[in-house]
Every structure is written in structure tokens, then in C-alpha cells.
PDB file of C-alpha atoms in Angstrom:
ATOM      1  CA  UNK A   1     -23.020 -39.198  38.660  1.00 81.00           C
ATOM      2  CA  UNK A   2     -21.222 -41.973  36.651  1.00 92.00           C
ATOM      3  CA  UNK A   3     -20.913 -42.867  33.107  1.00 96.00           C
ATOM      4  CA  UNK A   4     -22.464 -46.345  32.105  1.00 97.00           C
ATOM      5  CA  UNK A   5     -21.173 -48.104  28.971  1.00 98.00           C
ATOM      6  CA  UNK A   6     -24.084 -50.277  28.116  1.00 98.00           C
ATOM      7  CA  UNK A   7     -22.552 -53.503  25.733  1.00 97.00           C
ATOM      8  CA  UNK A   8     -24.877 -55.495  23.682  1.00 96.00           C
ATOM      9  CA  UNK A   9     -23.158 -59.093  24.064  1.00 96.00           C
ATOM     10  CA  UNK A  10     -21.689 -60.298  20.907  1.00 95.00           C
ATOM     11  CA  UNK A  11     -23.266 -62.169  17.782  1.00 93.00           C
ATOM     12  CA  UNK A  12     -25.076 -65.147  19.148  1.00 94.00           C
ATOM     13  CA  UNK A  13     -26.262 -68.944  17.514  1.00 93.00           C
ATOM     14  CA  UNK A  14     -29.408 -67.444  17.588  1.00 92.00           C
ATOM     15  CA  UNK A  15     -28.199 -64.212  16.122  1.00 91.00           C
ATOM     16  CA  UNK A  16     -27.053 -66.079  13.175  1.00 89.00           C
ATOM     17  CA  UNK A  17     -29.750 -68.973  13.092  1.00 90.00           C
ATOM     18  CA  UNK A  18     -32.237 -66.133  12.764  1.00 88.00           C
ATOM     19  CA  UNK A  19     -34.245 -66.903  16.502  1.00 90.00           C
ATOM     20  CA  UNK A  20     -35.492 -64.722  19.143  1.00 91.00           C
ATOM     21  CA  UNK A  21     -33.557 -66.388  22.196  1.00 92.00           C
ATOM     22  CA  UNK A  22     -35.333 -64.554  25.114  1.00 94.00           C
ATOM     23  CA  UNK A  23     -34.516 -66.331  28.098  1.00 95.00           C
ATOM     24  CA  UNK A  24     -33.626 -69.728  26.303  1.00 94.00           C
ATOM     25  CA  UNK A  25     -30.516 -71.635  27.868  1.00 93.00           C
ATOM     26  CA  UNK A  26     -27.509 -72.275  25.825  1.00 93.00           C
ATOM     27  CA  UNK A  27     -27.376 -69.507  23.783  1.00 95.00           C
ATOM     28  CA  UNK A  28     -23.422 -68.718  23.189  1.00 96.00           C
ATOM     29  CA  UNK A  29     -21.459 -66.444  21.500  1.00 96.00           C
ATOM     30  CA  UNK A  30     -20.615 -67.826  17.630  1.00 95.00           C
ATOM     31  CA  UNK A  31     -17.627 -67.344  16.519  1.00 95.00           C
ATOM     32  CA  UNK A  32     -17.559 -64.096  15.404  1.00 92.00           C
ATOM     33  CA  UNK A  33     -19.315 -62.889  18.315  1.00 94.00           C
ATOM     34  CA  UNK A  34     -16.450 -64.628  20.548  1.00 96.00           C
ATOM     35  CA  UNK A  35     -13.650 -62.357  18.222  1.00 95.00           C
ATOM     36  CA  UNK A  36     -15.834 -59.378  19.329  1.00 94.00           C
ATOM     37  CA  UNK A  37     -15.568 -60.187  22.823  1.00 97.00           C
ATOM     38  CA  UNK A  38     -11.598 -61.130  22.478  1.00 97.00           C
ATOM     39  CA  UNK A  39     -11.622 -57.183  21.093  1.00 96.00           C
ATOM     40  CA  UNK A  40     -13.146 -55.650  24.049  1.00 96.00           C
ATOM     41  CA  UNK A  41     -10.526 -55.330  26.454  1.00 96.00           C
ATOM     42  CA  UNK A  42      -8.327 -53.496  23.748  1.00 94.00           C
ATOM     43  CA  UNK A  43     -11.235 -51.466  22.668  1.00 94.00           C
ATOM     44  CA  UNK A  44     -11.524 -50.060  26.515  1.00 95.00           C
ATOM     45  CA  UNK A  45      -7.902 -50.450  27.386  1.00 93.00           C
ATOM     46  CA  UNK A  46      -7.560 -46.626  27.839  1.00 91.00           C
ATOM     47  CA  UNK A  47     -11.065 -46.331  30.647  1.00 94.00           C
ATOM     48  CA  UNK A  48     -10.287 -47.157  34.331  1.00 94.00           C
ATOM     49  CA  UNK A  49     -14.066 -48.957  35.290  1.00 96.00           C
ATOM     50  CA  UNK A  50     -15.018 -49.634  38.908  1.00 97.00           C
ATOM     51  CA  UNK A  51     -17.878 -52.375  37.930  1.00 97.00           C
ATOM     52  CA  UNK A  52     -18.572 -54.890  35.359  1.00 98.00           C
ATOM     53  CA  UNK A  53     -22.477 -55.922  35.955  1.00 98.00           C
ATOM     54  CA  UNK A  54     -24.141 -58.189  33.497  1.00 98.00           C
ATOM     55  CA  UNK A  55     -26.934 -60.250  32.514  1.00 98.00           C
ATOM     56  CA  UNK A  56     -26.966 -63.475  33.797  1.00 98.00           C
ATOM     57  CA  UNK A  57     -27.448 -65.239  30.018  1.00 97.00           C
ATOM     58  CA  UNK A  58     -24.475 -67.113  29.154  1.00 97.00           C
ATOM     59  CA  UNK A  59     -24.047 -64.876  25.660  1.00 97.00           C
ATOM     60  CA  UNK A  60     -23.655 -61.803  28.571  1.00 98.00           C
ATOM     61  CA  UNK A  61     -21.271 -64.098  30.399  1.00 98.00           C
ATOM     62  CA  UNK A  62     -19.329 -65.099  27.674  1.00 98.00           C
ATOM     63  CA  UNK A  63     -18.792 -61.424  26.212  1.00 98.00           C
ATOM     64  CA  UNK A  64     -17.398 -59.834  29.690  1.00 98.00           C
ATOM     65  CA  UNK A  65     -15.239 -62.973  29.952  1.00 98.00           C
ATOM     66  CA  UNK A  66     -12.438 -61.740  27.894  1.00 98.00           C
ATOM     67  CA  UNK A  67     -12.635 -58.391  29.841  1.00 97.00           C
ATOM     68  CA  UNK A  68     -12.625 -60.041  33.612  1.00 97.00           C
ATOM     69  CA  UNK A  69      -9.742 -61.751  32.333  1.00 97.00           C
ATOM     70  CA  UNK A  70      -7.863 -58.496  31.913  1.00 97.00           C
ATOM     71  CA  UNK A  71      -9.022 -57.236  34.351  1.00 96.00           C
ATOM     72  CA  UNK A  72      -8.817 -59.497  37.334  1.00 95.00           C
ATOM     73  CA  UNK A  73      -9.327 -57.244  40.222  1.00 94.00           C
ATOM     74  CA  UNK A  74     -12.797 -56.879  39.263  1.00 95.00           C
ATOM     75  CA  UNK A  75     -15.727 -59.113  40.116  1.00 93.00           C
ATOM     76  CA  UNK A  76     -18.855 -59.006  38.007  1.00 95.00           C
ATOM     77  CA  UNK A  77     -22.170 -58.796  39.616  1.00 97.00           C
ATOM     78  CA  UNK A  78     -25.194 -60.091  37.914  1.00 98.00           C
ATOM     79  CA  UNK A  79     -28.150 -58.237  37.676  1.00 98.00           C
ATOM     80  CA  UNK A  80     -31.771 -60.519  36.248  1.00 98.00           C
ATOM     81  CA  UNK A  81     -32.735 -56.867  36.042  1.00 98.00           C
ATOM     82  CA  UNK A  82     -30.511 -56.230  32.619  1.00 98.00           C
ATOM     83  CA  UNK A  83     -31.543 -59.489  31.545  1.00 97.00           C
ATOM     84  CA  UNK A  84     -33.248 -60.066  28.045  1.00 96.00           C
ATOM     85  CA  UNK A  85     -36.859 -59.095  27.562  1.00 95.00           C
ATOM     86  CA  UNK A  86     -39.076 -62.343  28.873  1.00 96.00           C
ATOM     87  CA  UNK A  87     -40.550 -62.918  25.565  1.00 95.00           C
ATOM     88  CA  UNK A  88     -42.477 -65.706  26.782  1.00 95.00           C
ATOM     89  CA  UNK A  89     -44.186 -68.492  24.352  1.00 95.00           C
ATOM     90  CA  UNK A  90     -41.943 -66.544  21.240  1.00 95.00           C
ATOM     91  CA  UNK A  91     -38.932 -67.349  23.233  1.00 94.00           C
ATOM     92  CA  UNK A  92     -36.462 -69.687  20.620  1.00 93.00           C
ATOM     93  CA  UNK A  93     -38.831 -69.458  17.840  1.00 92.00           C
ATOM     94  CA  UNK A  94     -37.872 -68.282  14.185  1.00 92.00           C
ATOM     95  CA  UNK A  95     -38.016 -64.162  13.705  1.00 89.00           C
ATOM     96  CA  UNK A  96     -39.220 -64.965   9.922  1.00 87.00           C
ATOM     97  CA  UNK A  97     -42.502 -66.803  12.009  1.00 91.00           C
ATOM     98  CA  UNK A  98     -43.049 -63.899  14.007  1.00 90.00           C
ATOM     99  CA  UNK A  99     -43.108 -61.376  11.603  1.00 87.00           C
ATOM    100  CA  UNK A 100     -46.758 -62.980  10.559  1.00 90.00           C
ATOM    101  CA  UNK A 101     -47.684 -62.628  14.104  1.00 92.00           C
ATOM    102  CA  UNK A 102     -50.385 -59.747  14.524  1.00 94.00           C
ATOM    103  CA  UNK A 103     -48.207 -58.973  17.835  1.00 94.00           C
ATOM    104  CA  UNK A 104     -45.391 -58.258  16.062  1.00 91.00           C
ATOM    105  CA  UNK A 105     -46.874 -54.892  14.201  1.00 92.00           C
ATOM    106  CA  UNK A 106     -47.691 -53.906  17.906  1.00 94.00           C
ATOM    107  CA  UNK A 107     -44.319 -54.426  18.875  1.00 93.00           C
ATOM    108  CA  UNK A 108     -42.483 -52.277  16.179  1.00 91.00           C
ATOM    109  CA  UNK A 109     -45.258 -49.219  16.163  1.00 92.00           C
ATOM    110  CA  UNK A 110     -46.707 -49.255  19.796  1.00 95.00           C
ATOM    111  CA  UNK A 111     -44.392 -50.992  22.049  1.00 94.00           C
ATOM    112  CA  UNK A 112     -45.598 -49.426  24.762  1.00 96.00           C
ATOM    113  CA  UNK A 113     -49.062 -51.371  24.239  1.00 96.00           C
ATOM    114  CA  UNK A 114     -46.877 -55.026  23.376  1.00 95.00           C
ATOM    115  CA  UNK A 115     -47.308 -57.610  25.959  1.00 96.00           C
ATOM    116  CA  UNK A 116     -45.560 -60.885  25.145  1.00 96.00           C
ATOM    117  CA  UNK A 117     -47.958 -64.257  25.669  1.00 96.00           C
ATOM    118  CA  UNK A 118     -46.701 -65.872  28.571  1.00 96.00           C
ATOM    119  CA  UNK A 119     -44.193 -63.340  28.550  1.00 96.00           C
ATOM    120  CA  UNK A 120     -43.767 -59.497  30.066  1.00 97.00           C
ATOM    121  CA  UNK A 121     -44.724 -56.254  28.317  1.00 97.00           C
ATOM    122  CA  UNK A 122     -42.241 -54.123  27.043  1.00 96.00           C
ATOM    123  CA  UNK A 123     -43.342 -51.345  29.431  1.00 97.00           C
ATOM    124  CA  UNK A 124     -42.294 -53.872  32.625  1.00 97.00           C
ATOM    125  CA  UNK A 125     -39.316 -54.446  30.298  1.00 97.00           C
ATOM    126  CA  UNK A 126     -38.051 -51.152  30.505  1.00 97.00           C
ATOM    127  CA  UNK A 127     -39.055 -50.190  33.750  1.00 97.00           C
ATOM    128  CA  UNK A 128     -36.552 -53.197  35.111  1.00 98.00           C
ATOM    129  CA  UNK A 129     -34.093 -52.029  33.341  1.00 98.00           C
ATOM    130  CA  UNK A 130     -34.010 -48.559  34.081  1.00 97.00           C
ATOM    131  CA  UNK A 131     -34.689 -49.221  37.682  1.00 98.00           C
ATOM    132  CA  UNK A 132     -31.476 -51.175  38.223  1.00 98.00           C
ATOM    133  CA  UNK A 133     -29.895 -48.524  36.429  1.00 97.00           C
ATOM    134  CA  UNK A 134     -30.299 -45.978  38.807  1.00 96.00           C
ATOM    135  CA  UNK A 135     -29.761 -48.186  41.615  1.00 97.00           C
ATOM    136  CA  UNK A 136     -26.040 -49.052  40.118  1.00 97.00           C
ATOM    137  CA  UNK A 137     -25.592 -45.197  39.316  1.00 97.00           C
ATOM    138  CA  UNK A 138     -26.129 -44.713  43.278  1.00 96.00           C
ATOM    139  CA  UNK A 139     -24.055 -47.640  44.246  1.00 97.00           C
ATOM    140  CA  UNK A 140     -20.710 -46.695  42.111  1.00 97.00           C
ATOM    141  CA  UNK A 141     -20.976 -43.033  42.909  1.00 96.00           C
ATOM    142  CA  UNK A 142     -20.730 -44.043  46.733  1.00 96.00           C
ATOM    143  CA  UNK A 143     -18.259 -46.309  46.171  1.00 96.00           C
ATOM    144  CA  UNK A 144     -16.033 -44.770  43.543  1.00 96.00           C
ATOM    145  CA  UNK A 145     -16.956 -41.247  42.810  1.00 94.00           C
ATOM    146  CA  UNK A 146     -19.523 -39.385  40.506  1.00 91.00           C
ATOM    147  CA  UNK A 147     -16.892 -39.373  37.562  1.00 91.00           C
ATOM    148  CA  UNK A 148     -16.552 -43.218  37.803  1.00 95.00           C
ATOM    149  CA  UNK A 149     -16.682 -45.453  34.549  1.00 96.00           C
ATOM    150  CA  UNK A 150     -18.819 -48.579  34.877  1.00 97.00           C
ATOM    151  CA  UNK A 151     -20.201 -51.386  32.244  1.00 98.00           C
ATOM    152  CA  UNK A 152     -23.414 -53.595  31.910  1.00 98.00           C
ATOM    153  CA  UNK A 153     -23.157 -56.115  29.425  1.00 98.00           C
ATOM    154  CA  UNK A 154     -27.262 -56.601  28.402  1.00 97.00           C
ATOM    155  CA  UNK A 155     -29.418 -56.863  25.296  1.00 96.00           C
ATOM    156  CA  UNK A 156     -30.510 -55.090  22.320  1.00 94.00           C
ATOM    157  CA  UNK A 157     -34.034 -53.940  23.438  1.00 94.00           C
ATOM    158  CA  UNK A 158     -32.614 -53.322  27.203  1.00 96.00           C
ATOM    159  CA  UNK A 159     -29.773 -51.121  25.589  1.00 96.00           C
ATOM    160  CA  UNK A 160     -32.511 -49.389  22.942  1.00 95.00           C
ATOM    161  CA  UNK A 161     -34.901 -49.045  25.938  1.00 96.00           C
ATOM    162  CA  UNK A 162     -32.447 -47.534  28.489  1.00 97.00           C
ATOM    163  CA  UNK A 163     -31.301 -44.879  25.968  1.00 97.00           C
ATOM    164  CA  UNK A 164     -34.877 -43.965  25.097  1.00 97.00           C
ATOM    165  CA  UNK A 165     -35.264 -43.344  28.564  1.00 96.00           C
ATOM    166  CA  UNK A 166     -32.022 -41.954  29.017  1.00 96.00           C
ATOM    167  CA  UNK A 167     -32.956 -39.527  25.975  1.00 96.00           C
ATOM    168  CA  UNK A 168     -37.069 -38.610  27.362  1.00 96.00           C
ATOM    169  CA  UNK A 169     -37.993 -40.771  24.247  1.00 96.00           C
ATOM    170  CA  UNK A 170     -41.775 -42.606  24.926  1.00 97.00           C
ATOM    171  CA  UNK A 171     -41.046 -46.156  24.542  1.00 96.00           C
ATOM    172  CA  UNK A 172     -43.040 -46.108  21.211  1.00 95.00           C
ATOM    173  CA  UNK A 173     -40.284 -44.722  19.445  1.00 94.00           C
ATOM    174  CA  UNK A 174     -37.312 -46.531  20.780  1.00 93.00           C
ATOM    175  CA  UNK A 175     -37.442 -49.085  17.820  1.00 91.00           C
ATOM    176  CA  UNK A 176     -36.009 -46.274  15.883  1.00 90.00           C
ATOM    177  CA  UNK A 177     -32.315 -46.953  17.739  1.00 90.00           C
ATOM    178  CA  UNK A 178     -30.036 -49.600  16.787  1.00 87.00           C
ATOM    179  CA  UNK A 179     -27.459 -51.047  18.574  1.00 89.00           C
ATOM    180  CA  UNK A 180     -25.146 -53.941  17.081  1.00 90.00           C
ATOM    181  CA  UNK A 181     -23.310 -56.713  18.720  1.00 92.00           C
ATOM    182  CA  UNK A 182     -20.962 -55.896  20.865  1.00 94.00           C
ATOM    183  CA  UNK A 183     -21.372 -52.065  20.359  1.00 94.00           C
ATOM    184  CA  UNK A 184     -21.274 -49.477  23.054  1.00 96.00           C
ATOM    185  CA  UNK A 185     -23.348 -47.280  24.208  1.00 97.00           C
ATOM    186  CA  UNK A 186     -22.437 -44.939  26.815  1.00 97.00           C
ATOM    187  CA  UNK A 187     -24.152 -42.634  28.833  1.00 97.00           C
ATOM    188  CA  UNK A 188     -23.021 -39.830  31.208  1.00 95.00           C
ATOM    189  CA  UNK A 189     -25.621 -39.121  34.418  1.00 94.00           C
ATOM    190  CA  UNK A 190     -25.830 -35.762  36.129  1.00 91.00           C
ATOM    191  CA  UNK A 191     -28.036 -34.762  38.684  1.00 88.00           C
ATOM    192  CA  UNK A 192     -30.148 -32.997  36.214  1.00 90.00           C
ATOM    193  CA  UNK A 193     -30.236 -35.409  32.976  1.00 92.00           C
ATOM    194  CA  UNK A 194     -28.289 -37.775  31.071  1.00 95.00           C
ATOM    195  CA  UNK A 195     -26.043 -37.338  28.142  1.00 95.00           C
ATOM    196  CA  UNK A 196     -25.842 -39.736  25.532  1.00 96.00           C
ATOM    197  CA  UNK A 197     -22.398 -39.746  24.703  1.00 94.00           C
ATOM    198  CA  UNK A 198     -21.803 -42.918  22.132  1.00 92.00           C
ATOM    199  CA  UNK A 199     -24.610 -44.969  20.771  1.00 94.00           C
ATOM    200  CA  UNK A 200     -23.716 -48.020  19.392  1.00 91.00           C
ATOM    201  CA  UNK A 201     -20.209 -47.364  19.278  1.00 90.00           C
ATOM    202  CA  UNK A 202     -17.722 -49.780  17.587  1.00 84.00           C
ATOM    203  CA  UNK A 203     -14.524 -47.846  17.333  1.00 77.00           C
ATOM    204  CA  UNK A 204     -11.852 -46.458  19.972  1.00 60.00           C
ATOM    205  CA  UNK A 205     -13.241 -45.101  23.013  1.00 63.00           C
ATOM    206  CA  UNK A 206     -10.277 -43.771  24.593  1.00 62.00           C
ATOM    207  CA  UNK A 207     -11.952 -40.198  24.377  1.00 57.00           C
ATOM    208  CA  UNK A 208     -14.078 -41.298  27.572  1.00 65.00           C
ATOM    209  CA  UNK A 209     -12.069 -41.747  30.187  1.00 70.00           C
ATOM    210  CA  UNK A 210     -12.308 -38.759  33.302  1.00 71.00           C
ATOM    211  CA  UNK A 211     -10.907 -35.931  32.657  1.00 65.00           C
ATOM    212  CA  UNK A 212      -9.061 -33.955  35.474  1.00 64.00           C
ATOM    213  CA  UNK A 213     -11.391 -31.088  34.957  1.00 61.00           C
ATOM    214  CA  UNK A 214     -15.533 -32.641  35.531  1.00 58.00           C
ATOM    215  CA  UNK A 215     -17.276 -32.343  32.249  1.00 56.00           C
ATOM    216  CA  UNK A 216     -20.333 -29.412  33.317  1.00 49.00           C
ATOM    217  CA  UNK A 217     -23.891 -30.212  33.393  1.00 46.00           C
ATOM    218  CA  UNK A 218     -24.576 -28.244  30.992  1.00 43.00           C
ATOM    219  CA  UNK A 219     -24.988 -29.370  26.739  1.00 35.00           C
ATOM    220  CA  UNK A 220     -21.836 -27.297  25.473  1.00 34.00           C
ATOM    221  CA  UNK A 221     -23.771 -25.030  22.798  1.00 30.00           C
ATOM    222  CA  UNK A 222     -22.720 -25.986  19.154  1.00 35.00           C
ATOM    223  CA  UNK A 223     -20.878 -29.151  20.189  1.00 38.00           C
ATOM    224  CA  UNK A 224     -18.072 -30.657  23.041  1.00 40.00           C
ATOM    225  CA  UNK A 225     -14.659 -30.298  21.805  1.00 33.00           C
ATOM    226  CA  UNK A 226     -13.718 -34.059  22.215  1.00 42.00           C
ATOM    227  CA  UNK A 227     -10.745 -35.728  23.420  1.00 42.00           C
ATOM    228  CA  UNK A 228      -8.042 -33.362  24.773  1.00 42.00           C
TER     229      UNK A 228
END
């Protein structure tokens, strides 16, 4: 089956004005997060990918715009299933506020148990996510082949929750991953299980693109060998 590069958009306003955006319109890229997106297409020069899909909040947008632009034969598809977690009545408040929230110890220690007010729960949250996941894996292994290279452009806690799940992780413990703007996180899908192959990646990635021989289903035992 494919490999997915998940991309956390870049830095946001409400990255750097210290707010949990959610859902909340007109949240763009600042300008360090629009650099970050300028970098991508150099940063994944060397990978040949069949779909760009991404959230439909404009910080998404803005980050795969650089890449589309390289790239024009492709046309991105939005998916509300990769979008941000509906944090409901927290949605474009201050994190410093939150963190006096009884909620908010729920959330970091038993996520699976946090349900936003007026919001979703992080369970739902995951399940979305994961959902649409496998329904893209399907889709670009149809159309392009199981060795085909695709990219979601999505959120921290939809990146953090899709590796959890990608990794058999309970959702209780997938606070303990970290994934920064504009990283990359990419994982490989085989009929059996997925392999996390970068997690949060901010470097060169030219080391996964196909390789003429299929990479086995099977962990290599005491490490791959890398790039040829």
C-alpha cells in the first residue's frame, strides 16, 4: 500500500499569538510559517507524489500552495476529515487560559476520556482521521500503485493521532509525540501494518522515494540500511 507524508501546516498567527485556533476562520500562515511552506517543494523535490489532500483551513491551504505551484499537474482534494480537532467553545481562546481549565488535565493524561464543550471528543477526532486515511490509502493504490507517494497537509493532534494509530498506541499516550510546523511525518502501509518511517521530519527526504526493488513487509532485524 502507499506511503503517506502527513505535513503539519506551517507556524500560524495563532501559533505565535499563543491561541488554540480550532476551526476559527482566518488563521494564516505568519511569516515564518510562509518561509516553511516556500521550503517545501525543495525539501520533496526528489519524491514523485500522486495526491496532495489537505485540510480545508486556510493555514492547510496556504502551506500546500507553494507545492501546487511546483507542481501544477496536481489538483488538491480537500478532505473536512483531516481537518483540525473541533475544539468547540475553546476554539480562538488563549492556551495560557486553558491550562486552568480542569479539561485540560483530561486532555494531556486521558485523551481518550476528553470531550471538548460544544466541541468533539478526541476519540471522534481520531477516528475521522484515521478513517479517511484508509480510504485515501485505497484510492491511490488503485489509481497509482501500492508503492505510490502521497501527502495530507493536517494538524498537530490529527498528525500525533494518526501515528498513534499507525504505531497500536491507545490514544492516551499519543500526547507523548511531537510534531512541529511544517514537519513530516511519513508512514509506509502494508497489508499487514504500518511503518513509521519519519516522524516529524525537518531535513532532506530524498531517501523516500520508491525504490526499484519493493521495500518487504517485514521490520529488517537490527535496522533498514537507508538510502541506496
Amino acid at each position: 500500500m502507499p506511503t503517506l507524508l502527513l505535513v503539519r501546516h506551517g507556524r500560524s498567527t495563532a501559533n505565535t499569538e499563543g491561541l488554540l485556533a480550532g476551526w476559527t476562520p482566518g488563521v494564516a500562515l505568519d511569516d515564518r510559517g510562509a518561509a516553511q511552506a516556500a521550503a517545501l517543494p525543495g525539501r520533496l523535490a526528489e519524491l514523485p507524489l500522486r495526491e496532495i489532500v489537505t485540510s480545508p483551513l486556510q493555514r492547510c491551504r496556504e502551506t500546500v500552495r507553494p507545492l501546487l505551484e511546483a507542481r501544477p499537474h496536481l489538483t488538491p482534494h480537500t478532505d473536512d476529515r483531516i481537518g483540525e480537532c473541533h475544539y468547540g467553545d475553546w476554539s480562538g481562546r488563549k492556551l495560557a487560559e486553558l491550562r486552568d481549565e480542569p479539561l485540560m488535565e483530561v486532555v494531556q493524561a486521558h485523551p481518550s476520556a476528553a470531550a471538548f464543550p460544544g466541541g468533539e471528543s478526541m476519540r471522534a477526532m481520531q477516528t475521522r482521521a484515521a478513517e479517511a486515511v484508509r480510504e485515501w490509502n485505497a484510492r491511490v493504490e488503485r489509481d497509482h500503485g501500492a508503492d505510490a507517494v502521497y501527502l495530507m497537509c493536517s494538524h498537530g493532534d490529527i498528525i500525533k493521532s494518526l501515528v498513534a494509530d499507525a504505531l497500536g498506541l491507545h490514544l492516551d499516550l499519543f500526547q507523548r509525540i511531537s510534531v512541529e510546523p511544517c514537519s513530516i511525518t511519513a508512514i509506509r502501509y502494508t497489508r499487514l501494518r504500518p511503518f513509521l518511517v519519519r516522524l516529524g521530519d525537518t531535513g532532506d527526504l530524498a531517501s523516500l522515494a520508491p525504490r526499484e526493488e519493493p521495500p518487504a513487509d517485514e521490520a529488517t532485524v537490527g535496522g533498514d540500511t537507508g538510502a541506496p
